[in-house]
mmCIF file of C-alpha atoms in Angstrom:
data_model
loop_
_atom_site.group_PDB
_atom_site.id
_atom_site.type_symbol
_atom_site.label_atom_id
_atom_site.label_comp_id
_atom_site.label_asym_id
_atom_site.label_seq_id
_atom_site.Cartn_x
_atom_site.Cartn_y
_atom_site.Cartn_z
ATOM 1 C CA UNK S 1447 114.637 82.254 133.294
ATOM 2 C CA UNK S 1448 111.663 82.610 135.642
ATOM 3 C CA UNK S 1449 108.694 84.646 134.429
ATOM 4 C CA UNK S 1450 105.402 85.944 135.682
ATOM 5 C CA UNK S 1451 102.322 86.635 133.562
ATOM 6 C CA UNK S 1452 100.627 89.995 133.918
ATOM 7 C CA UNK S 1453 97.888 91.822 132.035
ATOM 8 C CA UNK S 1454 98.731 95.160 130.463
ATOM 9 C CA UNK S 1455 96.420 97.087 132.787
ATOM 10 C CA UNK S 1456 98.256 95.594 135.771
ATOM 11 C CA UNK S 1457 101.447 97.170 134.465
ATOM 12 C CA UNK S 1458 100.369 100.419 132.811
ATOM 13 C CA UNK S 1459 97.690 103.075 133.152
ATOM 14 C CA UNK S 1460 96.607 105.030 130.049
ATOM 15 C CA UNK S 1461 96.760 108.790 129.586
ATOM 16 C CA UNK S 1462 95.170 110.122 126.417
ATOM 17 C CA UNK S 1463 96.856 112.923 124.543
ATOM 18 C CA UNK S 1464 95.539 116.490 124.465
ATOM 19 C CA UNK S 1465 93.317 117.245 121.459
ATOM 20 C CA UNK S 1466 94.170 120.960 121.659
ATOM 21 C CA UNK S 1467 97.341 120.275 119.691
ATOM 22 C CA UNK S 1468 96.070 121.044 116.210
ATOM 23 C CA UNK S 1469 98.044 122.451 113.290
ATOM 24 C CA UNK S 1470 96.674 125.913 114.001
ATOM 25 C CA UNK S 1471 97.586 125.674 117.709
ATOM 26 C CA UNK S 1472 101.155 124.715 116.819
ATOM 27 C CA UNK S 1473 101.363 127.649 114.417
ATOM 28 C CA UNK S 1474 100.188 130.046 117.129
ATOM 29 C CA UNK S 1475 102.558 128.629 119.790
ATOM 30 C CA UNK S 1476 105.725 127.888 117.836
ATOM 31 C CA UNK S 1477 108.632 126.631 119.877
ATOM 32 C CA UNK S 1478 111.230 123.895 120.275
ATOM 33 C CA UNK S 1479 109.166 121.060 121.768
ATOM 34 C CA UNK S 1480 107.844 118.352 119.440
ATOM 35 C CA UNK S 1481 104.161 117.460 119.458
ATOM 36 C CA UNK S 1482 103.659 113.734 118.860
ATOM 37 C CA UNK S 1483 100.270 112.809 117.476
ATOM 38 C CA UNK S 1484 98.763 110.092 115.241
ATOM 39 C CA UNK S 1485 101.506 110.028 112.657
ATOM 40 C CA UNK S 1486 104.666 108.059 113.396
ATOM 41 C CA UNK S 1487 106.531 109.641 110.489
ATOM 42 C CA UNK S 1488 107.906 113.160 110.565
ATOM 43 C CA UNK S 1489 107.044 115.954 112.996
ATOM 44 C CA UNK S 1490 103.453 117.125 113.448
ATOM 45 C CA UNK S 1491 104.490 120.428 114.982
ATOM 46 C CA UNK S 1492 106.578 122.164 117.646
ATOM 47 C CA UNK S 1493 105.330 124.329 120.491
ATOM 48 C CA UNK S 1494 106.790 126.670 123.107
ATOM 49 C CA UNK S 1495 105.897 124.634 126.198
ATOM 50 C CA UNK S 1496 106.462 120.968 127.048
ATOM 51 C CA UNK S 1497 103.943 118.853 128.929
ATOM 52 C CA UNK S 1498 106.311 115.935 129.579
ATOM 53 C CA UNK S 1499 110.039 115.548 130.152
ATOM 54 C CA UNK S 1500 110.658 111.868 130.992
ATOM 55 C CA UNK S 1501 110.930 108.873 128.612
ATOM 56 C CA UNK S 1502 107.633 107.194 127.903
ATOM 57 C CA UNK S 1503 105.836 104.638 125.758
ATOM 58 C CA UNK S 1504 103.013 105.881 123.575
ATOM 59 C CA UNK S 1505 100.853 104.344 120.866
ATOM 60 C CA UNK S 1506 98.831 105.734 117.973
ATOM 61 C CA UNK S 1507 95.092 105.390 118.576
ATOM 62 C CA UNK S 1508 93.695 105.815 115.065
ATOM 63 C CA UNK S 1509 94.566 106.171 111.412
ATOM 64 C CA UNK S 1510 96.722 104.012 109.192
ATOM 65 C CA UNK S 1511 99.409 103.781 111.916
ATOM 66 C CA UNK S 1512 96.973 102.699 114.647
ATOM 67 C CA UNK S 1513 98.632 100.528 117.280
ATOM 68 C CA UNK S 1514 102.175 101.623 116.456
ATOM 69 C CA UNK S 1515 104.222 102.044 119.630
ATOM 70 C CA UNK S 1516 106.855 104.726 119.968
ATOM 71 C CA UNK S 1517 109.390 105.135 122.768
ATOM 72 C CA UNK S 1518 109.913 108.864 123.278
ATOM 73 C CA UNK S 1519 113.070 110.049 125.042
ATOM 74 C CA UNK S 1520 113.024 113.816 124.353
ATOM 75 C CA UNK S 1521 113.860 116.124 127.255
ATOM 76 C CA UNK S 1522 110.582 117.919 126.597
ATOM 77 C CA UNK S 1523 107.592 117.051 124.405
ATOM 78 C CA UNK S 1524 103.790 117.053 124.076
ATOM 79 C CA UNK S 1525 101.258 114.365 123.140
ATOM 80 C CA UNK S 1526 98.366 115.107 120.767
ATOM 81 C CA UNK S 1527 94.859 113.715 120.701
ATOM 82 C CA UNK S 1528 95.557 110.725 118.454
ATOM 83 C CA UNK S 1529 98.036 109.134 120.825
ATOM 84 C CA UNK S 1530 97.903 107.507 124.278
ATOM 85 C CA UNK S 1531 100.667 107.333 126.867
ATOM 86 C CA UNK S 1532 101.353 104.102 128.769
ATOM 87 C CA UNK S 1533 102.306 105.153 132.286
ATOM 88 C CA UNK S 1534 104.163 102.365 134.166
ATOM 89 C CA UNK S 1535 102.652 101.547 137.559
ATOM 90 C CA UNK S 1536 106.005 100.526 139.030
ATOM 91 C CA UNK S 1537 109.545 101.800 138.546
ATOM 92 C CA UNK S 1538 111.038 98.393 137.704
ATOM 93 C CA UNK S 1539 109.640 98.202 134.166
ATOM 94 C CA UNK S 1540 112.174 98.800 131.409
ATOM 95 C CA UNK S 1541 110.176 100.559 128.700
ATOM 96 C CA UNK S 1542 112.274 99.508 125.638
ATOM 97 C CA UNK S 1543 111.652 95.873 126.607
ATOM 98 C CA UNK S 1544 107.911 96.458 126.638
ATOM 99 C CA UNK S 1545 108.014 98.237 123.305
ATOM 100 C CA UNK S 1546 109.228 94.985 121.751
ATOM 101 C CA UNK S 1547 106.874 92.584 123.502
ATOM 102 C CA UNK S 1548 103.774 94.779 123.285
ATOM 103 C CA UNK S 1549 103.992 95.797 119.638
ATOM 104 C CA UNK S 1550 102.772 92.479 118.127
ATOM 105 C CA UNK S 1551 99.881 92.389 120.613
ATOM 106 C CA UNK S 1552 98.828 95.933 119.769
ATOM 107 C CA UNK S 1553 98.838 95.306 116.022
ATOM 108 C CA UNK S 1554 96.798 92.155 116.549
ATOM 109 C CA UNK S 1555 94.092 94.106 118.379
ATOM 110 C CA UNK S 1556 93.727 97.023 115.945
ATOM 111 C CA UNK S 1557 90.083 97.479 114.965
ATOM 112 C CA UNK S 1558 89.852 97.389 111.190
ATOM 113 C CA UNK S 1559 87.659 99.723 109.158
ATOM 114 C CA UNK S 1560 87.845 102.841 107.040
ATOM 115 C CA UNK S 1561 89.786 104.395 109.920
ATOM 116 C CA UNK S 1562 91.700 101.707 111.862
ATOM 117 C CA UNK S 1563 91.707 102.339 115.606
ATOM 118 C CA UNK S 1564 92.996 100.996 118.897
ATOM 119 C CA UNK S 1565 91.861 102.051 122.349
ATOM 120 C CA UNK S 1566 93.403 100.968 125.642
ATOM 121 C CA UNK S 1567 90.254 99.022 126.545
ATOM 122 C CA UNK S 1568 90.899 96.664 123.596
ATOM 123 C CA UNK S 1569 94.354 95.646 124.797
ATOM 124 C CA UNK S 1570 94.280 96.109 128.555
ATOM 125 C CA UNK S 1571 93.630 92.416 129.293
ATOM 126 C CA UNK S 1572 96.312 91.116 126.925
ATOM 127 C CA UNK S 1573 98.859 89.052 128.846
ATOM 128 C CA UNK S 1574 102.630 89.480 128.768
ATOM 129 C CA UNK S 1575 105.518 87.582 130.321
ATOM 130 C CA UNK S 1576 107.982 89.445 132.525
ATOM 131 C CA UNK S 1577 111.246 87.987 133.876
ATOM 132 C CA UNK S 1578 111.400 87.839 137.675
ATOM 133 C CA UNK S 1579 114.146 87.443 140.259
ATOM 134 C CA UNK S 1580 114.347 84.755 142.885
ATOM 135 C CA UNK S 1581 112.417 86.925 145.326
ATOM 136 C CA UNK S 1582 109.520 87.195 142.840
ATOM 137 C CA UNK S 1583 110.121 90.855 141.943
ATOM 138 C CA UNK S 1584 110.473 92.047 138.366
ATOM 139 C CA UNK S 1585 114.016 91.468 137.080
ATOM 140 C CA UNK S 1586 115.009 94.864 135.677
ATOM 141 C CA UNK S 1587 118.500 93.723 134.642
ATOM 142 C CA UNK S 1588 117.055 90.825 132.634
ATOM 143 C CA UNK S 1589 114.587 93.160 130.937
ATOM 144 C CA UNK S 1590 117.486 95.411 129.901
ATOM 145 C CA UNK S 1591 119.502 92.433 128.670
ATOM 146 C CA UNK S 1592 116.588 91.111 126.597
ATOM 147 C CA UNK S 1593 115.820 94.564 125.198
ATOM 148 C CA UNK S 1594 119.435 94.895 124.013
ATOM 149 C CA UNK S 1595 119.219 91.484 122.335
ATOM 150 C CA UNK S 1596 115.896 92.395 120.732
ATOM 151 C CA UNK S 1597 117.465 95.619 119.446
ATOM 152 C CA UNK S 1598 120.357 93.770 117.806
ATOM 153 C CA UNK S 1599 117.999 91.226 116.272
ATOM 154 C CA UNK S 1600 115.729 93.992 114.972
ATOM 155 C CA UNK S 1601 118.696 95.591 113.201
ATOM 156 C CA UNK S 1602 119.332 92.283 111.418
ATOM 157 C CA UNK S 1603 115.638 91.758 110.678
ATOM 158 C CA UNK S 1604 115.169 95.258 109.307
ATOM 159 C CA UNK S 1605 118.185 94.877 107.044
ATOM 160 C CA UNK S 1606 116.767 91.626 105.653
ATOM 161 C CA UNK S 1607 113.252 93.040 105.330
ATOM 162 C CA UNK S 1608 114.559 96.024 103.381
ATOM 163 C CA UNK S 1609 116.065 93.537 100.963
ATOM 164 C CA UNK S 1610 112.689 91.778 100.767
ATOM 165 C CA UNK S 1611 110.929 95.032 99.957
ATOM 166 C CA UNK S 1612 113.456 95.816 97.251
ATOM 167 C CA UNK S 1613 113.055 92.305 95.910
ATOM 168 C CA UNK S 1614 109.270 92.704 95.755
ATOM 169 C CA UNK S 1615 109.570 95.989 93.877
ATOM 170 C CA UNK S 1616 111.990 94.695 91.243
ATOM 171 C CA UNK S 1617 110.344 94.776 87.870
ATOM 172 C CA UNK S 1618 112.294 92.943 85.181
ATOM 173 C CA UNK S 1619 111.653 93.687 81.540
ATOM 174 C CA UNK S 1620 112.906 90.817 79.449
ATOM 175 C CA UNK S 1621 114.211 90.725 75.909
ATOM 176 C CA UNK S 1622 114.177 94.427 75.151
ATOM 177 C CA UNK S 1623 116.236 94.051 72.025
ATOM 178 C CA UNK S 1624 116.021 94.469 68.278
ATOM 179 C CA UNK S 1625 114.367 91.060 67.867
ATOM 180 C CA UNK S 1626 111.190 92.109 69.692
ATOM 181 C CA UNK S 1627 109.155 95.214 68.998
ATOM 182 C CA UNK S 1628 107.153 96.723 71.816
ATOM 183 C CA UNK S 1629 104.372 99.255 71.787
ATOM 184 C CA UNK S 1630 103.512 101.231 74.916
ATOM 185 C CA UNK S 1631 99.793 101.209 75.611
ATOM 186 C CA UNK S 1632 98.181 103.075 78.496
ATOM 187 C CA UNK S 1633 96.690 100.759 81.100
ATOM 188 C CA UNK S 1634 93.714 103.115 81.283
ATOM 189 C CA UNK S 1635 92.995 102.232 77.645
ATOM 190 C CA UNK S 1636 93.407 98.485 78.102
ATOM 191 C CA UNK S 1637 91.287 97.755 81.154
ATOM 192 C CA UNK S 1638 88.214 98.837 83.067
ATOM 193 C CA UNK S 1639 88.079 98.745 86.871
ATOM 194 C CA UNK S 1640 84.970 97.071 88.304
ATOM 195 C CA UNK S 1641 84.586 97.536 92.052
ATOM 196 C CA UNK S 1642 83.062 94.693 94.040
ATOM 197 C CA UNK S 1643 79.722 94.750 95.805
ATOM 198 C CA UNK S 1644 80.110 95.964 99.396
ATOM 199 C CA UNK S 1645 76.893 94.113 100.325
ATOM 200 C CA UNK S 1646 78.642 90.750 100.006
ATOM 201 C CA UNK S 1647 79.531 90.226 103.643
ATOM 202 C CA UNK S 1648 79.726 86.909 105.474
ATOM 203 C CA UNK S 1649 76.223 87.561 106.768
ATOM 204 C CA UNK S 1650 74.983 88.095 103.197
ATOM 205 C CA UNK S 1651 76.571 84.823 102.155
ATOM 206 C CA UNK S 1652 74.864 82.996 105.005
ATOM 207 C CA UNK S 1653 71.526 84.408 103.898
ATOM 208 C CA UNK S 1654 72.217 83.535 100.237
ATOM 209 C CA UNK S 1655 74.231 80.366 100.682
ATOM 210 C CA UNK S 1656 75.487 78.472 97.674
ATOM 211 C CA UNK S 1657 78.632 77.169 95.972
ATOM 212 C CA UNK S 1658 79.884 80.321 94.213
ATOM 213 C CA UNK S 1659 83.002 81.796 95.888
ATOM 214 C CA UNK S 1660 83.024 85.416 97.036
ATOM 215 C CA UNK S 1661 86.489 86.991 97.103
ATOM 216 C CA UNK S 1662 87.506 89.850 99.374
ATOM 217 C CA UNK S 1663 90.883 91.336 100.396
ATOM 218 C CA UNK S 1664 92.449 87.872 100.790
ATOM 219 C CA UNK S 1665 94.510 87.132 97.708
ATOM 220 C CA UNK S 1666 94.114 83.370 97.732
ATOM 221 C CA UNK S 1667 90.965 82.230 99.556
ATOM 222 C CA UNK S 1668 87.307 83.316 99.220
ATOM 223 C CA UNK S 1669 85.639 85.017 102.167
ATOM 224 C CA UNK S 1670 82.605 82.698 101.778
ATOM 225 C CA UNK S 1671 80.230 81.170 99.209
ATOM 226 C CA UNK S 1672 76.833 82.258 97.878
ATOM 227 C CA UNK S 1673 74.204 81.271 95.317
ATOM 228 C CA UNK S 1674 75.217 83.453 92.363
ATOM 229 C CA UNK S 1675 78.261 84.689 90.498
ATOM 230 C CA UNK S 1676 78.713 88.171 89.069
ATOM 231 C CA UNK S 1677 81.547 86.993 86.817
ATOM 232 C CA UNK S 1678 82.182 83.892 84.781
ATOM 233 C CA UNK S 1679 85.490 83.337 83.034
ATOM 234 C CA UNK S 1680 89.129 84.254 83.621
ATOM 235 C CA UNK S 1681 89.765 87.711 85.096
ATOM 236 C CA UNK S 1682 92.463 89.855 86.659
ATOM 237 C CA UNK S 1683 91.547 91.022 90.171
ATOM 238 C CA UNK S 1684 93.415 93.011 92.792
ATOM 239 C CA UNK S 1685 92.998 93.607 96.508
ATOM 240 C CA UNK S 1686 92.075 97.147 97.522
ATOM 241 C CA UNK S 1687 92.621 96.832 101.262
ATOM 242 C CA UNK S 1688 94.679 94.787 103.688
ATOM 243 C CA UNK S 1689 97.554 93.489 101.595
ATOM 244 C CA UNK S 1690 96.651 95.824 98.748
ATOM 245 C CA UNK S 1691 97.887 95.746 95.182
ATOM 246 C CA UNK S 1692 98.483 92.036 94.808
ATOM 247 C CA UNK S 1693 96.929 90.709 91.606
ATOM 248 C CA UNK S 1694 95.105 87.390 91.519
ATOM 249 C CA UNK S 1695 93.774 85.760 88.367
ATOM 250 C CA UNK S 1696 90.426 84.102 89.111
ATOM 251 C CA UNK S 1697 88.993 81.550 86.693
ATOM 252 C CA UNK S 1698 85.398 80.310 86.863
ATOM 253 C CA UNK S 1699 82.188 81.652 88.317
ATOM 254 C CA UNK S 1700 82.710 84.058 91.229
ATOM 255 C CA UNK S 1701 81.821 87.374 92.876
ATOM 256 C CA UNK S 1702 83.878 89.985 94.720
ATOM 257 C CA UNK S 1703 83.013 92.341 97.551
ATOM 258 C CA UNK S 1704 84.093 95.924 98.214
ATOM 259 C CA UNK S 1705 87.657 94.983 99.166
ATOM 260 C CA UNK S 1706 88.488 93.637 95.696
ATOM 261 C CA UNK S 1707 88.336 95.032 92.179
ATOM 262 C CA UNK S 1708 87.967 93.130 88.890
ATOM 263 C CA UNK S 1709 89.815 94.389 85.814
ATOM 264 C CA UNK S 1710 88.029 93.621 82.556
ATOM 265 C CA UNK S 1711 89.667 93.974 79.158
ATOM 266 C CA UNK S 1712 88.277 96.723 76.947
ATOM 267 C CA UNK S 1713 87.149 96.001 73.353
ATOM 268 C CA UNK S 1714 90.075 95.862 70.942
ATOM 269 C CA UNK S 1715 92.528 94.493 73.483
ATOM 270 C CA UNK S 1716 91.470 90.844 73.578
ATOM 271 C CA UNK S 1717 94.964 89.841 72.411
ATOM 272 C CA UNK S 1718 96.566 91.179 75.585
ATOM 273 C CA UNK S 1719 97.612 88.233 77.749
ATOM 274 C CA UNK S 1720 96.334 88.307 81.350
ATOM 275 C CA UNK S 1721 99.394 86.582 82.811
ATOM 276 C CA UNK S 1722 101.684 89.062 81.071
ATOM 277 C CA UNK S 1723 99.659 91.947 82.504
ATOM 278 C CA UNK S 1724 99.707 90.451 85.998
ATOM 279 C CA UNK S 1725 103.467 90.034 86.167
ATOM 280 C CA UNK S 1726 104.119 93.447 84.660
ATOM 281 C CA UNK S 1727 101.569 95.366 86.764
ATOM 282 C CA UNK S 1728 101.832 93.810 90.213
ATOM 283 C CA UNK S 1729 105.226 95.333 91.171
ATOM 284 C CA UNK S 1730 103.944 98.738 90.029
ATOM 285 C CA UNK S 1731 100.760 98.370 92.053
ATOM 286 C CA UNK S 1732 102.670 97.275 95.150
ATOM 287 C CA UNK S 1733 105.136 100.149 94.800
ATOM 288 C CA UNK S 1734 102.247 102.617 94.991
ATOM 289 C CA UNK S 1735 100.230 101.305 97.946
ATOM 290 C CA UNK S 1736 99.419 103.633 100.820
ATOM 291 C CA UNK S 1737 99.314 102.697 104.477
ATOM 292 C CA UNK S 1738 101.236 100.643 106.977
ATOM 293 C CA UNK S 1739 103.234 97.468 106.662
ATOM 294 C CA UNK S 1740 103.583 96.345 110.249
ATOM 295 C CA UNK S 1741 106.331 94.868 112.335
ATOM 296 C CA UNK S 1742 108.520 92.339 110.504
ATOM 297 C CA UNK S 1743 106.468 92.783 107.351
ATOM 298 C CA UNK S 1744 103.289 91.521 109.048
ATOM 299 C CA UNK S 1745 100.011 93.126 110.073
ATOM 300 C CA UNK S 1746 99.846 95.026 106.837
ATOM 301 C CA UNK S 1747 97.095 97.589 106.463
ATOM 302 C CA UNK S 1748 97.457 99.160 103.034
ATOM 303 C CA UNK S 1749 95.128 100.403 100.339
ATOM 304 C CA UNK S 1750 95.087 100.872 96.581
ATOM 305 C CA UNK S 1751 92.036 101.780 94.549
ATOM 306 C CA UNK S 1752 91.132 102.456 90.931
ATOM 307 C CA UNK S 1753 91.446 106.233 91.310
ATOM 308 C CA UNK S 1754 95.001 105.876 92.588
ATOM 309 C CA UNK S 1755 95.906 103.510 89.747
ATOM 310 C CA UNK S 1756 94.392 105.690 87.022
ATOM 311 C CA UNK S 1757 96.424 108.674 88.213
ATOM 312 C CA UNK S 1758 99.643 106.704 87.683
ATOM 313 C CA UNK S 1759 99.057 106.680 83.904
ATOM 314 C CA UNK S 1760 100.851 103.351 83.655
ATOM 315 C CA UNK S 1761 102.266 102.516 80.241
ATOM 316 C CA UNK S 1762 102.393 98.799 79.410
ATOM 317 C CA UNK S 1763 105.000 97.686 76.823
ATOM 318 C CA UNK S 1764 103.257 95.042 74.722
ATOM 319 C CA UNK S 1765 105.145 92.918 72.150
ATOM 320 C CA UNK S 1766 103.895 93.461 68.614
ATOM 321 C CA UNK S 1767 104.380 91.671 65.324
ATOM 322 C CA UNK S 1768 105.949 93.260 62.259
ATOM 323 C CA UNK S 1769 102.459 94.159 61.001
ATOM 324 C CA UNK S 1770 101.678 96.037 64.235
ATOM 325 C CA UNK S 1771 99.345 93.409 65.749
ATOM 326 C CA UNK S 1772 99.759 92.392 69.386
ATOM 327 C CA UNK S 1773 101.986 89.315 69.554
ATOM 328 C CA UNK S 1774 100.089 86.998 71.912
ATOM 329 C CA UNK S 1775 102.646 84.181 71.670
ATOM 330 C CA UNK S 1776 105.482 86.504 72.646
ATOM 331 C CA UNK S 1777 103.479 87.786 75.613
ATOM 332 C CA UNK S 1778 102.886 84.218 76.785
ATOM 333 C CA UNK S 1779 106.574 83.382 76.401
ATOM 334 C CA UNK S 1780 107.588 86.416 78.445
ATOM 335 C CA UNK S 1781 104.903 85.632 81.022
ATOM 336 C CA UNK S 1782 106.449 82.195 81.578
ATOM 337 C CA UNK S 1783 109.817 83.833 82.217
ATOM 338 C CA UNK S 1784 108.197 86.280 84.603
ATOM 339 C CA UNK S 1785 106.595 83.308 86.400
ATOM 340 C CA UNK S 1786 110.009 81.659 86.834
ATOM 341 C CA UNK S 1787 111.495 84.870 88.217
ATOM 342 C CA UNK S 1788 108.540 85.329 90.567
ATOM 343 C CA UNK S 1789 109.031 81.786 91.875
ATOM 344 C CA UNK S 1790 112.695 82.544 92.604
ATOM 345 C CA UNK S 1791 111.707 85.793 94.333
ATOM 346 C CA UNK S 1792 109.051 83.970 96.370
ATOM 347 C CA UNK S 1793 111.546 81.340 97.530
ATOM 348 C CA UNK S 1794 114.041 84.019 98.544
ATOM 349 C CA UNK S 1795 111.294 85.951 100.302
ATOM 350 C CA UNK S 1796 110.264 82.887 102.308
ATOM 351 C CA UNK S 1797 113.862 82.118 103.242
ATOM 352 C CA UNK S 1798 114.452 85.669 104.451
ATOM 353 C CA UNK S 1799 111.180 85.642 106.389
ATOM 354 C CA UNK S 1800 112.302 82.472 108.132
ATOM 355 C CA UNK S 1801 115.495 84.256 109.170
ATOM 356 C CA UNK S 1802 113.456 87.144 110.608
ATOM 357 C CA UNK S 1803 111.600 84.783 112.935
ATOM 358 C CA UNK S 1804 114.549 84.641 115.299
ATOM 359 C CA UNK S 1805 113.379 84.818 118.888
ATOM 360 C CA UNK S 1806 115.151 85.528 122.137
ATOM 361 C CA UNK S 1807 115.081 82.622 124.580
#
């Protein structure tokens, strides 16, 4: 298949949505035509007059769904201020094809921050491949054929990814029988949330260089190193942004910035095992994240903070001895079983993710 490389601004011109479409405007002009705005879930509102009537590609410009492309095919509709239309410059561009090939590029270029955003200027020079005919013109039939194949593959991928999400949310409680006694203790009683220091940026680390790791949203690697540690010992920590809600146990001297929180054990609960807490809590945390998990499970932009967790009023079942004391040995035994199950889940997750990397040649 012959292809030609073009930049996005060679193919499309942007048209920003109309900011007049507020909730109050929609209430005052109720009708049958959907107003599409920043959200990609549900309907923002309906009005009595349509601005557009032909199929089009649009993308969300800000908010947790920033960069998400939607192909709109309504007979009549309106576009709000948090969305941009991609107007094709030629009539031989098949829009569903471009929805598939542009989406990964758009997610890659989203500007992170408290309010994620994406403007056309950030993606206009991204390059895409387009099939061409022997005469050098865009091959519309090939675009349609590839779009149909992408659609079929996406159905398969989405089915597998739904299974992955279910797998990640499974929380298995082991050995709930008459041989083990459990006592439910509120997580809010067991731990204290300690937010990281937002000053610990890469620039800060360069100015205060050292050998102490500084952890951020990344759940495995430090963002950088500096000359002091705010914590020393073994602690539960969780990511607040990015891939939020994953729990990492950090052992040694370290610091965390504003994208990570350290959970310290309150007095009286020193016989609560950290590994047991991690395996019990992580699926609950992940089930309560807010935000967007991007295409094919990638480009995740989610959040979870201490206020959100406290409101859950999580009850932790802790094994106890016959005299009512926390049974540390039983917690450790259960934690090892959790670890085995998590390894199985991880292997399945990786296998499914490999299957979702199918590409169209």
